[in-house]
Amino acid sequence: SISDVPSKDISIEVIDGTVLHIHGEESTPESHVSFDKRFALGHHLEESNIQAKLTKDGDLIVSAPKVKSGKKAEIRKIPILEEL
């Protein structure tokens, strides 16, 4: 919960399509709140459609839909060589 930080002081960025960066800061005479988090984005997420919502309770909800693909994942088996 980040109830002490207004949405205008929170920044959410996608870096190079691979990292979600969430950071923010709020200072008052009584307190100081700051955070900085980074999350790796999997290749199965549509990074262009990421959405964020800050609830009244201060919960930041970030959602990213999965990539819709009719193509089956390609799997390549890697042989293990044994030394003799």
Coordinates of N, CA, C and O in Angstrom, one line a residue, residues 1 10 13 18-19 21 27 31 34 37 40 49 52 54 57 61-62 64 66 79-80 82:
S1 N 0.8 -1.2 0.0 CA 0.0 0.0 0.0 C 0.9 1.2 0.0 O 1.9 1.3 0.7
I10 N 3.9 9.3 -8.6 CA 4.3 8.0 -8.9 C 4.5 7.9 -10.4 O 3.8 8.4 -11.2
E13 N 7.2 3.2 -15.7 CA 7.9 3.3 -17.1 C 8.2 1.9 -17.5 O 8.5 1.0 -16.7
T18 N 11.5 -4.5 -21.7 CA 11.9 -5.7 -20.9 C 11.7 -5.5 -19.4 O 11.7 -6.4 -18.6
V19 N 11.7 -4.2 -18.9 CA 11.7 -3.9 -17.5 C 10.6 -2.9 -17.1 O 10.5 -1.9 -17.8
H21 N 9.5 -0.3 -14.4 CA 10.1 0.5 -13.4 C 9.0 1.3 -12.7 O 8.4 2.1 -13.4
S27 N 7.1 13.8 0.2 CA 7.6 14.4 1.5 C 6.7 15.4 2.1 O 6.1 16.2 1.4
S31 N 6.7 13.4 7.4 CA 7.1 12.1 7.0 C 7.8 12.2 5.6 O 7.6 13.2 4.9
S34 N 9.3 6.9 0.1 CA 9.9 6.8 -1.3 C 10.0 5.3 -1.6 O 10.1 4.4 -0.7
K37 N 11.1 0.2 -7.5 CA 11.0 -1.2 -7.8 C 11.1 -1.4 -9.3 O 10.6 -0.6 -10.1
A40 N 11.1 -7.6 -14.1 CA 11.4 -8.1 -15.5 C 10.1 -8.5 -16.1 O 9.2 -9.1 -15.5
N49 N 0.3 -2.5 -23.7 CA -1.0 -2.4 -23.1 C -1.0 -2.5 -21.6 O -2.0 -2.9 -21.0
A52 N -2.4 0.8 -15.1 CA -2.2 0.9 -13.7 C -3.3 1.7 -13.1 O -3.9 2.6 -13.7
L54 N -4.6 3.2 -9.1 CA -4.3 3.5 -7.7 C -5.7 3.5 -7.0 O -6.5 4.4 -7.2
D57 N -7.7 2.9 -1.3 CA -6.9 2.4 -0.1 C -5.4 2.5 -0.3 O -4.6 2.1 0.6
I61 N -2.4 -1.2 -8.6 CA -2.6 -2.4 -9.3 C -2.1 -2.2 -10.7 O -2.6 -1.3 -11.4
V62 N -1.2 -3.0 -11.1 CA -0.6 -2.9 -12.5 C -1.0 -4.2 -13.2 O -0.7 -5.3 -12.7
A64 N -1.0 -6.4 -17.0 CA -0.4 -6.5 -18.4 C -1.0 -7.7 -19.0 O -0.8 -8.8 -18.5
K66 N -1.6 -10.9 -21.5 CA -0.7 -11.8 -22.2 C -0.8 -11.6 -23.7 O -1.9 -11.1 -24.3
P79 N 20.8 -31.5 -26.7 CA 21.4 -32.8 -26.3 C 22.5 -32.6 -25.2 O 23.2 -31.5 -25.2
I80 N 22.7 -33.5 -24.4 CA 23.8 -33.5 -23.4 C 24.9 -34.4 -23.8 O 24.6 -35.6 -24.0
E82 N 28.3 -36.5 -23.1 CA 28.9 -37.1 -22.0 C 30.4 -37.3 -22.3 O 30.8 -37.7 -23.4

